[in-house]
Amino acid sequence: MKIGIVCYPTFGGSGVMATELGIGLAKKGHQIHFISYKRPVRLTSYYKDIFLHEIGSFEYPLFEFPPYDTSLASKIVDVAMHEHLDVLHVHYAIPHAAVAYMAKQILKTKGIELPVITTLHGTDITLVGLDKSMSSVVEFSINQSDIVTSVSNSLKEGTESYFDIKKNIEVVYNFVDLDRFSRKENPELKKVFAPNGEKIIVHTSNFRKVKRIEDVIHAYSKIKDSVQANLLLIGDGPERRNAEELCRELGTCSQIQFLGKQDAVEEILSIADLFMLPSQNESFGLAALEAMACEVPVISSNAGGLPEVNIDGVTGFTCEIGDVDDMAKKAIILLENEDMLTIFKKNAREKALEFKKSLIIPQYEKIYNKAIQSVAEESKSLVEVTS
Ligand code: GMT
């Protein structure tokens, strides 16, 4: 199949998933056309069946905001026509689902039927999509997609309760590359971050408010009173400065390292004992899954789809949002009990196996075939009615 994939190119989960999906599909013999405003960060190698079409930014003195939507729609039309796309898969509803609808209508006038699949990732529904300034377009464009998927049951239920959805939303979980994300012991690296045999706690995110980084730091400052542990914070974003301030206030700076954005996250996860993700909202929690694949138990909030990934009392613990006392208490129980920690590490990897790439990619292939078939049948019946 010739598959167009529209995504954000950044470190965020939706871009990471879209890129990994494209790479996985290309390895299975499909031709992939990424349409994005930059090279996706996870697209680091050359693949003969992967093509990148960058959306340019159109500057003109009249435009306070360059018209991304119009440039993207034109690009989709161009790629669909000239590369003969069989299907278009857009990741993150805003504005991609609406733009895909526009491109589909333009292509129709040229006699081309392009099936469109929209994958909802989380904040496009739970945060940005719910804003009154966006919601009518989000609802309309979800209903206009040929097939809609969401990355967890929780996100599906949320979308159906927030909007008037006429489509069946299919749940296709996020996936992880279990070869890349597997524990590879590295005593030398461990020594760098834990020179006195301290436990290592890790958090990775885009440091947005929704991640509640302050809860990681508050919980850590309680944990360290009972257990010798250091905290590694991976990623960057708007909340980093506040997080740094908080460490200074709490006097924990010497045991907390801000590592910034990292490409080889799996190397750091491989030396970790515990992962923390106390988010206010999390449709799935890809970062938690990647940690679990590296045998790292997770202390998370119970927001959104997190309980579908992190099983309370098995792969880690899920706590009420903001309950840093409970998070610290559960972390201490785990870190102080070697036998329990070993079992949870094993359980975490075992649970991650349910989200392996080779199980999830065929689900998308099936969805593409279904969309292609139903669009073909629709246009056939339209021809029969009009002739
Ligand atoms: O987590 C973010 O803020 C980034 C965001 C994105 O779309 O890039 O992540 C969302 O999509 C990921 C991939 O499907 C999910 O694993 C994250 O849970 C989800 N984030 C939220 O719902 C906050």
mmCIF file of C-alpha atoms and ligand atoms in Angstrom:
data_model
loop_
_atom_site.group_PDB
_atom_site.id
_atom_site.type_symbol
_atom_site.label_atom_id
_atom_site.label_comp_id
_atom_site.label_asym_id
_atom_site.label_seq_id
_atom_site.Cartn_x
_atom_site.Cartn_y
_atom_site.Cartn_z
ATOM 1 C CA MET A 1 0.000 0.000 0.000
ATOM 2 C CA LYS A 2 1.014 3.614 -0.464
ATOM 3 C CA ILE A 3 0.288 5.274 2.843
ATOM 4 C CA GLY A 4 0.413 8.990 3.669
ATOM 5 C CA ILE A 5 1.103 9.764 7.331
ATOM 6 C CA VAL A 6 0.507 13.257 8.711
ATOM 7 C CA CYS A 7 2.068 13.933 12.107
ATOM 8 C CA TYR A 8 3.847 16.419 14.321
ATOM 9 C CA PRO A 9 7.589 15.853 14.091
ATOM 10 C CA THR A 10 8.397 16.613 17.721
ATOM 11 C CA PHE A 11 9.269 14.488 20.784
ATOM 12 C CA GLY A 12 5.546 14.207 21.762
ATOM 13 C CA GLY A 13 3.971 10.771 21.892
ATOM 14 C CA SER A 14 1.761 11.183 18.823
ATOM 15 C CA GLY A 15 4.720 12.021 16.580
ATOM 16 C CA VAL A 16 6.782 9.191 18.044
ATOM 17 C CA MET A 17 3.966 6.673 17.492
ATOM 18 C CA ALA A 18 3.269 7.886 13.942
ATOM 19 C CA THR A 19 6.963 7.609 13.043
ATOM 20 C CA GLU A 20 7.418 4.162 14.581
ATOM 21 C CA LEU A 21 4.283 3.034 12.760
ATOM 22 C CA GLY A 22 5.597 4.335 9.434
ATOM 23 C CA ILE A 23 8.952 2.617 9.939
ATOM 24 C CA GLY A 24 7.230 -0.643 10.909
ATOM 25 C CA LEU A 25 4.947 -0.496 7.863
ATOM 26 C CA ALA A 26 7.847 0.275 5.517
ATOM 27 C CA LYS A 27 9.706 -2.757 6.876
ATOM 28 C CA LYS A 28 6.650 -4.830 5.902
ATOM 29 C CA GLY A 29 6.890 -3.614 2.282
ATOM 30 C CA HIS A 30 4.516 -0.637 2.265
ATOM 31 C CA GLN A 31 5.527 2.706 0.797
ATOM 32 C CA ILE A 32 5.286 5.479 3.375
ATOM 33 C CA HIS A 33 4.952 9.201 2.708
ATOM 34 C CA PHE A 34 5.403 11.290 5.863
ATOM 35 C CA ILE A 35 3.883 14.763 5.628
ATOM 36 C CA SER A 36 5.181 16.967 8.416
ATOM 37 C CA TYR A 37 6.700 20.418 8.961
ATOM 38 C CA LYS A 38 10.107 18.932 9.877
ATOM 39 C CA ARG A 39 11.865 15.580 9.817
ATOM 40 C CA PRO A 40 10.230 13.549 12.639
ATOM 41 C CA VAL A 41 12.699 13.164 15.533
ATOM 42 C CA ARG A 42 12.449 9.374 15.595
ATOM 43 C CA LEU A 43 13.157 9.148 11.831
ATOM 44 C CA THR A 44 16.904 8.938 12.220
ATOM 45 C CA SER A 45 17.917 6.439 9.495
ATOM 46 C CA TYR A 46 17.434 6.160 5.755
ATOM 47 C CA TYR A 47 14.749 3.717 4.581
ATOM 48 C CA LYS A 48 14.290 3.092 0.878
ATOM 49 C CA ASP A 49 10.487 2.996 1.172
ATOM 50 C CA ILE A 50 10.077 6.083 3.330
ATOM 51 C CA PHE A 51 9.648 9.537 1.807
ATOM 52 C CA LEU A 52 9.371 12.838 3.605
ATOM 53 C CA HIS A 53 7.302 15.747 2.301
ATOM 54 C CA GLU A 54 7.926 18.879 4.334
ATOM 55 C CA ILE A 55 5.196 21.470 4.701
ATOM 56 C CA GLY A 56 6.691 24.880 4.101
ATOM 57 C CA SER A 57 5.696 27.911 6.111
ATOM 58 C CA PHE A 58 4.150 30.631 3.942
ATOM 59 C CA GLU A 59 5.205 34.044 5.224
ATOM 60 C CA TYR A 60 3.435 37.215 4.119
ATOM 61 C CA PRO A 61 3.239 40.531 5.993
ATOM 62 C CA LEU A 62 -0.553 40.232 6.225
ATOM 63 C CA PHE A 63 -0.372 36.947 8.101
ATOM 64 C CA GLU A 64 0.204 37.204 11.806
ATOM 65 C CA PHE A 65 -0.046 33.389 11.817
ATOM 66 C CA PRO A 66 1.321 31.511 8.777
ATOM 67 C CA PRO A 67 -1.628 29.456 7.396
ATOM 68 C CA TYR A 68 -0.413 25.940 8.390
ATOM 69 C CA ASP A 69 -3.791 24.360 7.581
ATOM 70 C CA THR A 70 -3.870 25.640 4.001
ATOM 71 C CA SER A 71 -0.237 24.684 3.345
ATOM 72 C CA LEU A 72 -0.839 21.206 4.778
ATOM 73 C CA ALA A 73 -4.051 20.653 2.771
ATOM 74 C CA SER A 74 -2.254 21.652 -0.446
ATOM 75 C CA LYS A 75 0.631 19.338 0.395
ATOM 76 C CA ILE A 76 -1.709 16.396 1.053
ATOM 77 C CA VAL A 77 -3.496 17.005 -2.273
ATOM 78 C CA ASP A 78 -0.167 17.189 -4.090
ATOM 79 C CA VAL A 79 1.262 14.038 -2.497
ATOM 80 C CA ALA A 80 -1.992 12.066 -2.915
ATOM 81 C CA MET A 81 -2.200 12.955 -6.614
ATOM 82 C CA HIS A 82 1.411 12.501 -7.590
ATOM 83 C CA GLU A 83 2.392 9.603 -5.337
ATOM 84 C CA HIS A 84 -0.966 7.871 -5.843
ATOM 85 C CA LEU A 85 -1.701 7.357 -2.164
ATOM 86 C CA ASP A 86 -4.091 4.531 -1.305
ATOM 87 C CA VAL A 87 -4.857 5.884 2.130
ATOM 88 C CA LEU A 88 -4.104 8.828 4.443
ATOM 89 C CA HIS A 89 -3.528 8.358 8.180
ATOM 90 C CA VAL A 90 -3.534 11.529 10.272
ATOM 91 C CA HIS A 91 -2.233 11.595 13.844
ATOM 92 C CA TYR A 92 -3.624 14.130 16.335
ATOM 93 C CA ALA A 93 -7.033 15.551 15.433
ATOM 94 C CA ILE A 94 -6.079 19.230 15.590
ATOM 95 C CA PRO A 95 -5.920 20.477 12.907
ATOM 96 C CA HIS A 96 -5.016 17.302 10.997
ATOM 97 C CA ALA A 97 -8.484 15.715 10.857
ATOM 98 C CA ALA A 98 -10.073 18.951 9.608
ATOM 99 C CA VAL A 99 -7.302 19.511 7.065
ATOM 100 C CA ALA A 100 -7.626 15.907 5.845
ATOM 101 C CA TYR A 101 -11.345 16.521 5.307
ATOM 102 C CA MET A 102 -10.562 19.594 3.221
ATOM 103 C CA ALA A 103 -7.948 17.728 1.164
ATOM 104 C CA LYS A 104 -10.378 14.846 0.642
ATOM 105 C CA GLN A 105 -12.997 17.230 -0.770
ATOM 106 C CA ILE A 106 -10.470 18.880 -3.093
ATOM 107 C CA LEU A 107 -9.319 15.466 -4.336
ATOM 108 C CA LYS A 108 -12.953 14.465 -4.958
ATOM 109 C CA THR A 109 -13.268 17.308 -7.465
ATOM 110 C CA LYS A 110 -10.341 15.732 -9.310
ATOM 111 C CA GLY A 111 -11.961 12.302 -9.361
ATOM 112 C CA ILE A 112 -9.788 10.883 -6.562
ATOM 113 C CA GLU A 113 -11.283 9.178 -3.513
ATOM 114 C CA LEU A 114 -8.837 9.227 -0.599
ATOM 115 C CA PRO A 115 -9.766 7.171 2.495
ATOM 116 C CA VAL A 116 -8.870 9.034 5.699
ATOM 117 C CA ILE A 117 -8.054 7.487 9.078
ATOM 118 C CA THR A 118 -7.761 9.746 12.122
ATOM 119 C CA THR A 119 -5.979 8.600 15.271
ATOM 120 C CA LEU A 120 -6.860 10.485 18.455
ATOM 121 C CA HIS A 121 -3.919 10.709 20.837
ATOM 122 C CA GLY A 122 -5.112 12.503 23.944
ATOM 123 C CA THR A 123 -4.613 16.200 24.390
ATOM 124 C CA ASP A 124 -6.260 16.748 20.976
ATOM 125 C CA ILE A 125 -9.456 15.660 22.789
ATOM 126 C CA THR A 126 -8.999 16.057 26.532
ATOM 127 C CA LEU A 127 -7.256 19.429 26.568
ATOM 128 C CA VAL A 128 -7.157 21.373 23.309
ATOM 129 C CA GLY A 129 -10.156 19.747 21.613
ATOM 130 C CA LEU A 130 -12.501 20.533 24.472
ATOM 131 C CA ASP A 131 -11.833 24.244 24.260
ATOM 132 C CA LYS A 132 -14.928 25.993 22.898
ATOM 133 C CA SER A 133 -12.762 27.667 20.257
ATOM 134 C CA MET A 134 -11.948 24.248 18.757
ATOM 135 C CA SER A 135 -14.681 21.769 19.692
ATOM 136 C CA SER A 136 -17.137 22.169 16.790
ATOM 137 C CA VAL A 137 -14.401 21.628 14.196
ATOM 138 C CA VAL A 138 -12.959 18.671 16.131
ATOM 139 C CA GLU A 139 -16.384 17.005 16.418
ATOM 140 C CA PHE A 140 -17.190 17.593 12.738
ATOM 141 C CA SER A 141 -13.867 16.360 11.416
ATOM 142 C CA ILE A 142 -13.882 13.222 13.594
ATOM 143 C CA ASN A 143 -17.327 12.390 12.195
ATOM 144 C CA GLN A 144 -16.084 12.973 8.639
ATOM 145 C CA SER A 145 -13.088 10.622 8.887
ATOM 146 C CA ASP A 146 -13.632 7.233 7.262
ATOM 147 C CA ILE A 147 -12.235 5.443 10.310
ATOM 148 C CA VAL A 148 -11.374 6.854 13.731
ATOM 149 C CA THR A 149 -9.051 5.143 16.179
ATOM 150 C CA SER A 150 -8.047 6.031 19.720
ATOM 151 C CA VAL A 151 -5.033 4.858 21.698
ATOM 152 C CA SER A 152 -6.996 3.613 24.744
ATOM 153 C CA ASN A 153 -10.481 2.688 25.900
ATOM 154 C CA SER A 154 -10.414 5.636 28.245
ATOM 155 C CA LEU A 155 -9.814 8.069 25.368
ATOM 156 C CA LYS A 156 -12.563 6.417 23.304
ATOM 157 C CA GLU A 157 -15.034 6.794 26.198
ATOM 158 C CA GLY A 158 -13.908 10.378 26.845
ATOM 159 C CA THR A 159 -14.332 11.338 23.182
ATOM 160 C CA GLU A 160 -17.797 9.774 23.057
ATOM 161 C CA SER A 161 -18.876 11.595 26.184
ATOM 162 C CA TYR A 162 -17.462 15.021 25.270
ATOM 163 C CA PHE A 163 -18.644 15.097 21.642
ATOM 164 C CA ASP A 164 -21.610 13.936 19.576
ATOM 165 C CA ILE A 165 -19.758 11.145 17.769
ATOM 166 C CA LYS A 166 -21.563 9.260 15.010
ATOM 167 C CA LYS A 167 -18.701 6.907 14.221
ATOM 168 C CA ASN A 168 -17.549 3.785 15.988
ATOM 169 C CA ILE A 169 -14.138 4.586 17.481
ATOM 170 C CA GLU A 170 -11.779 1.624 17.236
ATOM 171 C CA VAL A 171 -9.215 1.234 20.024
ATOM 172 C CA VAL A 172 -5.701 0.476 18.773
ATOM 173 C CA TYR A 173 -3.208 0.665 21.599
ATOM 174 C CA ASN A 174 0.172 2.322 21.266
ATOM 175 C CA PHE A 175 3.070 -0.054 20.828
ATOM 176 C CA VAL A 176 6.713 -0.403 21.759
ATOM 177 C CA ASP A 177 9.738 -1.788 19.943
ATOM 178 C CA LEU A 178 10.700 -4.519 22.395
ATOM 179 C CA ASP A 179 14.162 -5.030 20.883
ATOM 180 C CA ARG A 180 15.134 -1.419 21.316
ATOM 181 C CA PHE A 181 13.351 -1.034 24.659
ATOM 182 C CA SER A 182 14.769 -3.973 26.573
ATOM 183 C CA ARG A 183 16.946 -3.897 29.655
ATOM 184 C CA LYS A 184 20.620 -3.837 28.760
ATOM 185 C CA GLU A 185 22.570 -3.698 32.026
ATOM 186 C CA ASN A 186 25.304 -1.060 32.044
ATOM 187 C CA PRO A 187 27.132 -0.983 35.411
ATOM 188 C CA GLU A 188 29.440 1.822 34.252
ATOM 189 C CA LEU A 189 26.539 4.138 33.440
ATOM 190 C CA LYS A 190 24.759 3.134 36.644
ATOM 191 C CA LYS A 191 27.848 4.181 38.586
ATOM 192 C CA VAL A 192 27.721 7.632 36.999
ATOM 193 C CA PHE A 193 24.222 8.295 38.341
ATOM 194 C CA ALA A 194 24.374 6.144 41.479
ATOM 195 C CA PRO A 195 28.006 6.144 42.661
ATOM 196 C CA ASN A 196 27.057 4.825 46.130
ATOM 197 C CA GLY A 197 24.597 2.197 44.971
ATOM 198 C CA GLU A 198 21.582 4.514 45.245
ATOM 199 C CA LYS A 199 18.295 3.512 43.602
ATOM 200 C CA ILE A 200 17.524 5.396 40.394
ATOM 201 C CA ILE A 201 14.128 6.998 39.793
ATOM 202 C CA VAL A 202 13.349 8.336 36.301
ATOM 203 C CA HIS A 203 10.714 10.595 34.783
ATOM 204 C CA THR A 204 10.543 11.516 31.094
ATOM 205 C CA SER A 205 8.121 13.949 29.490
ATOM 206 C CA ASN A 206 7.707 17.133 27.511
ATOM 207 C CA PHE A 207 7.571 19.092 30.806
ATOM 208 C CA ARG A 208 4.104 20.473 30.180
ATOM 209 C CA LYS A 209 1.740 21.376 33.050
ATOM 210 C CA VAL A 210 -0.347 18.265 32.409
ATOM 211 C CA LYS A 211 2.633 16.079 33.463
ATOM 212 C CA ARG A 212 2.664 17.487 37.046
ATOM 213 C CA ILE A 213 6.474 17.440 37.325
ATOM 214 C CA GLU A 214 6.136 19.172 40.714
ATOM 215 C CA ASP A 215 4.500 15.964 42.023
ATOM 216 C CA VAL A 216 7.531 13.944 40.916
ATOM 217 C CA ILE A 217 9.805 16.298 42.853
ATOM 218 C CA HIS A 218 7.576 16.460 45.960
ATOM 219 C CA ALA A 219 7.200 12.663 46.041
ATOM 220 C CA TYR A 220 10.942 12.232 45.524
ATOM 221 C CA SER A 221 11.777 14.551 48.417
ATOM 222 C CA LYS A 222 9.699 12.246 50.669
ATOM 223 C CA ILE A 223 11.157 9.035 49.187
ATOM 224 C CA LYS A 224 14.741 10.118 49.748
ATOM 225 C CA ASP A 225 14.099 10.473 53.496
ATOM 226 C CA SER A 226 13.629 6.685 53.653
ATOM 227 C CA VAL A 227 15.548 5.278 50.694
ATOM 228 C CA GLN A 228 18.889 6.266 49.198
ATOM 229 C CA ALA A 229 17.806 7.296 45.714
ATOM 230 C CA ASN A 230 18.630 9.760 42.949
ATOM 231 C CA LEU A 231 16.172 11.274 40.494
ATOM 232 C CA LEU A 232 16.791 11.694 36.750
ATOM 233 C CA LEU A 233 14.484 14.002 34.803
ATOM 234 C CA ILE A 234 14.585 13.533 31.026
ATOM 235 C CA GLY A 235 13.006 15.985 28.593
ATOM 236 C CA ASP A 236 12.409 19.688 28.425
ATOM 237 C CA GLY A 237 9.543 22.099 28.135
ATOM 238 C CA PRO A 238 7.672 25.006 29.670
ATOM 239 C CA GLU A 239 7.661 23.651 33.262
ATOM 240 C CA ARG A 240 11.401 22.982 33.526
ATOM 241 C CA ARG A 241 12.190 26.308 35.110
ATOM 242 C CA ASN A 242 9.533 25.861 37.808
ATOM 243 C CA ALA A 243 10.812 22.343 38.443
ATOM 244 C CA GLU A 244 14.356 23.646 38.905
ATOM 245 C CA GLU A 245 13.080 26.343 41.287
ATOM 246 C CA LEU A 246 11.238 23.716 43.331
ATOM 247 C CA CYS A 247 14.363 21.551 43.725
ATOM 248 C CA ARG A 248 16.218 24.617 44.999
ATOM 249 C CA GLU A 249 13.419 25.401 47.470
ATOM 250 C CA LEU A 250 13.347 21.823 48.739
ATOM 251 C CA GLY A 251 17.136 21.563 48.832
ATOM 252 C CA THR A 252 17.165 18.435 46.667
ATOM 253 C CA CYS A 253 19.194 19.759 43.710
ATOM 254 C CA SER A 254 22.274 17.673 44.442
ATOM 255 C CA GLN A 255 20.316 14.428 44.038
ATOM 256 C CA ILE A 256 18.260 15.482 41.011
ATOM 257 C CA GLN A 257 19.688 15.678 37.507
ATOM 258 C CA PHE A 258 17.962 17.418 34.619
ATOM 259 C CA LEU A 259 19.230 15.552 31.571
ATOM 260 C CA GLY A 260 17.282 17.484 28.901
ATOM 261 C CA LYS A 261 16.033 15.804 25.730
ATOM 262 C CA GLN A 262 17.662 12.440 25.095
ATOM 263 C CA ASP A 263 17.533 10.209 22.030
ATOM 264 C CA ALA A 264 18.698 6.963 23.639
ATOM 265 C CA VAL A 265 16.165 6.968 26.490
ATOM 266 C CA GLU A 266 16.351 3.169 26.637
ATOM 267 C CA GLU A 267 19.963 3.355 27.896
ATOM 268 C CA ILE A 268 18.890 5.405 30.907
ATOM 269 C CA LEU A 269 15.742 3.356 31.488
ATOM 270 C CA SER A 270 17.970 0.262 31.551
ATOM 271 C CA ILE A 271 19.652 1.431 34.757
ATOM 272 C CA ALA A 272 16.441 2.647 36.446
ATOM 273 C CA ASP A 273 14.627 1.062 39.399
ATOM 274 C CA LEU A 274 11.435 3.083 39.235
ATOM 275 C CA PHE A 275 9.592 5.335 36.764
ATOM 276 C CA MET A 276 7.197 8.116 37.802
ATOM 277 C CA LEU A 277 4.355 9.557 35.713
ATOM 278 C CA PRO A 278 1.904 11.476 37.940
ATOM 279 C CA SER A 279 0.054 13.183 35.035
ATOM 280 C CA GLN A 280 -3.161 15.158 35.406
ATOM 281 C CA ASN A 281 -4.289 13.492 32.203
ATOM 282 C CA GLU A 282 -2.737 10.768 30.071
ATOM 283 C CA SER A 283 -4.631 9.010 27.311
ATOM 284 C CA PHE A 284 -2.139 6.131 27.284
ATOM 285 C CA GLY A 285 1.313 6.958 28.679
ATOM 286 C CA LEU A 286 3.777 5.780 26.057
ATOM 287 C CA ALA A 287 6.669 6.858 28.289
ATOM 288 C CA ALA A 288 5.436 4.460 31.000
ATOM 289 C CA LEU A 289 5.180 1.620 28.486
ATOM 290 C CA GLU A 290 8.740 2.225 27.274
ATOM 291 C CA ALA A 291 9.938 2.112 30.895
ATOM 292 C CA MET A 292 8.025 -1.101 31.568
ATOM 293 C CA ALA A 293 9.564 -2.693 28.469
ATOM 294 C CA CYS A 294 12.951 -1.979 30.111
ATOM 295 C CA GLU A 295 11.764 -3.763 33.281
ATOM 296 C CA VAL A 296 11.080 -0.602 35.226
ATOM 297 C CA PRO A 297 7.977 -0.598 37.486
ATOM 298 C CA VAL A 298 5.839 2.538 37.332
ATOM 299 C CA ILE A 299 4.306 4.786 39.970
ATOM 300 C CA SER A 300 1.699 6.769 38.082
ATOM 301 C CA SER A 301 -1.527 8.620 38.628
ATOM 302 C CA ASN A 302 -4.728 6.792 37.739
ATOM 303 C CA ALA A 303 -5.632 9.363 35.077
ATOM 304 C CA GLY A 304 -7.114 8.441 31.687
ATOM 305 C CA GLY A 305 -5.657 5.344 30.060
ATOM 306 C CA LEU A 306 -2.789 4.857 32.541
ATOM 307 C CA PRO A 307 -4.551 2.019 34.423
ATOM 308 C CA GLU A 308 -4.851 0.156 31.068
ATOM 309 C CA VAL A 309 -1.049 0.127 30.845
ATOM 310 C CA ASN A 310 0.226 0.239 34.443
ATOM 311 C CA ILE A 311 -1.587 -2.417 36.432
ATOM 312 C CA ASP A 312 -1.997 -1.400 40.079
ATOM 313 C CA GLY A 313 -0.152 -3.770 42.401
ATOM 314 C CA VAL A 314 1.338 -5.745 39.501
ATOM 315 C CA THR A 315 3.517 -3.591 37.238
ATOM 316 C CA GLY A 316 3.677 -0.711 39.702
ATOM 317 C CA PHE A 317 1.054 1.374 41.474
ATOM 318 C CA THR A 318 -1.582 3.858 40.324
ATOM 319 C CA CYS A 319 -2.449 6.661 42.752
ATOM 320 C CA GLU A 320 -5.004 9.477 42.861
ATOM 321 C CA ILE A 321 -3.903 12.538 40.888
ATOM 322 C CA GLY A 322 -1.862 14.826 43.160
ATOM 323 C CA ASP A 323 -1.614 12.351 46.059
ATOM 324 C CA VAL A 324 2.161 12.661 46.460
ATOM 325 C CA ASP A 325 2.062 11.061 49.923
ATOM 326 C CA ASP A 326 0.585 7.874 48.481
ATOM 327 C CA MET A 327 3.018 7.930 45.542
ATOM 328 C CA ALA A 328 5.966 8.271 47.928
ATOM 329 C CA LYS A 329 4.586 5.583 50.259
ATOM 330 C CA LYS A 330 4.155 3.056 47.403
ATOM 331 C CA ALA A 331 7.570 3.923 45.959
ATOM 332 C CA ILE A 332 9.225 3.333 49.345
ATOM 333 C CA ILE A 333 7.433 -0.024 49.772
ATOM 334 C CA LEU A 334 8.784 -1.143 46.392
ATOM 335 C CA LEU A 335 12.285 0.244 46.686
ATOM 336 C CA GLU A 336 12.786 -1.158 50.200
ATOM 337 C CA ASN A 337 11.674 -4.653 49.259
ATOM 338 C CA GLU A 338 14.127 -6.275 46.809
ATOM 339 C CA ASP A 339 11.998 -9.407 46.281
ATOM 340 C CA MET A 340 8.908 -7.355 45.496
ATOM 341 C CA LEU A 341 10.900 -5.060 43.218
ATOM 342 C CA THR A 342 12.260 -8.034 41.267
ATOM 343 C CA ILE A 343 8.746 -9.433 40.764
ATOM 344 C CA PHE A 344 7.368 -6.034 39.679
ATOM 345 C CA LYS A 345 10.254 -5.576 37.213
ATOM 346 C CA LYS A 346 9.455 -8.941 35.627
ATOM 347 C CA ASN A 347 5.713 -8.152 35.588
ATOM 348 C CA ALA A 348 6.362 -4.792 33.926
ATOM 349 C CA ARG A 349 8.208 -6.399 31.015
ATOM 350 C CA GLU A 350 5.567 -9.124 30.726
ATOM 351 C CA LYS A 351 2.764 -6.552 30.506
ATOM 352 C CA ALA A 352 4.736 -4.601 27.884
ATOM 353 C CA LEU A 353 4.748 -7.715 25.690
ATOM 354 C CA GLU A 354 0.999 -7.179 25.176
ATOM 355 C CA PHE A 355 1.868 -3.958 23.331
ATOM 356 C CA LYS A 356 4.488 -5.363 21.008
ATOM 357 C CA LYS A 357 4.864 -3.823 17.587
ATOM 358 C CA SER A 358 4.151 -7.032 15.709
ATOM 359 C CA LEU A 359 0.720 -7.281 17.375
ATOM 360 C CA ILE A 360 -0.373 -3.692 16.770
ATOM 361 C CA ILE A 361 0.859 -2.908 13.235
ATOM 362 C CA PRO A 362 -1.371 -5.587 11.611
ATOM 363 C CA GLN A 363 -4.358 -3.942 13.314
ATOM 364 C CA TYR A 364 -3.611 -0.728 11.408
ATOM 365 C CA GLU A 365 -3.099 -2.643 8.137
ATOM 366 C CA LYS A 366 -6.544 -4.185 8.629
ATOM 367 C CA ILE A 367 -8.035 -0.748 9.248
ATOM 368 C CA TYR A 368 -6.425 0.666 6.082
ATOM 369 C CA ASN A 369 -7.843 -2.190 3.998
ATOM 370 C CA LYS A 370 -11.263 -1.700 5.549
ATOM 371 C CA ALA A 371 -11.210 2.046 4.788
ATOM 372 C CA ILE A 372 -10.069 1.490 1.206
ATOM 373 C CA GLN A 373 -12.797 -1.084 0.655
ATOM 374 C CA SER A 374 -15.596 0.978 2.170
ATOM 375 C CA VAL A 375 -14.632 4.122 0.236
ATOM 376 C CA ALA A 376 -14.501 2.079 -2.997
ATOM 377 C CA GLU A 377 -17.931 0.580 -2.282
ATOM 378 C CA GLU A 378 -19.380 4.016 -1.452
ATOM 379 C CA SER A 379 -18.177 5.550 -4.695
ATOM 380 C CA LYS A 380 -19.356 2.518 -6.681
ATOM 381 C CA SER A 381 -22.863 2.820 -5.270
ATOM 382 C CA LEU A 382 -22.830 6.573 -5.955
ATOM 383 C CA VAL A 383 -21.945 5.899 -9.610
ATOM 384 C CA GLU A 384 -24.787 3.346 -9.829
ATOM 385 C CA VAL A 385 -27.339 5.832 -8.369
ATOM 386 C CA THR A 386 -26.291 8.662 -10.686
ATOM 387 C CA SER A 387 -26.122 6.558 -13.876
HETATM 388 O O1 GMT B 1 1.925 13.748 26.259
HETATM 389 C C1 GMT B 1 1.871 14.736 25.556
HETATM 390 O O2 GMT B 1 1.625 15.855 25.955
HETATM 391 C C2 GMT B 1 2.120 14.568 24.076
HETATM 392 C C3 GMT B 1 0.952 13.932 23.419
HETATM 393 C C4 GMT B 1 1.099 13.924 21.923
HETATM 394 O O3 GMT B 1 0.076 13.840 21.284
HETATM 395 O O4 GMT B 1 2.153 14.032 21.344
HETATM 396 O O5 GMT B 1 0.814 12.604 23.961
HETATM 397 C C5 GMT B 1 -0.434 11.956 23.865
HETATM 398 O O6 GMT B 1 -0.255 10.918 22.922
HETATM 399 C C6 GMT B 1 0.603 9.847 23.324
HETATM 400 C C7 GMT B 1 0.712 8.856 22.162
HETATM 401 O O7 GMT B 1 -0.518 8.327 21.819
HETATM 402 C C8 GMT B 1 0.046 9.202 24.594
HETATM 403 O O8 GMT B 1 0.897 8.139 25.003
HETATM 404 C C9 GMT B 1 -0.032 10.256 25.703
HETATM 405 O O9 GMT B 1 -0.644 9.662 26.824
HETATM 406 C C10 GMT B 1 -0.867 11.435 25.247
HETATM 407 N N1 GMT B 1 -0.741 12.505 26.239
HETATM 408 C C11 GMT B 1 -1.779 12.908 26.973
HETATM 409 O O10 GMT B 1 -2.898 12.422 26.904
HETATM 410 C C12 GMT B 1 -1.466 13.999 27.949
#
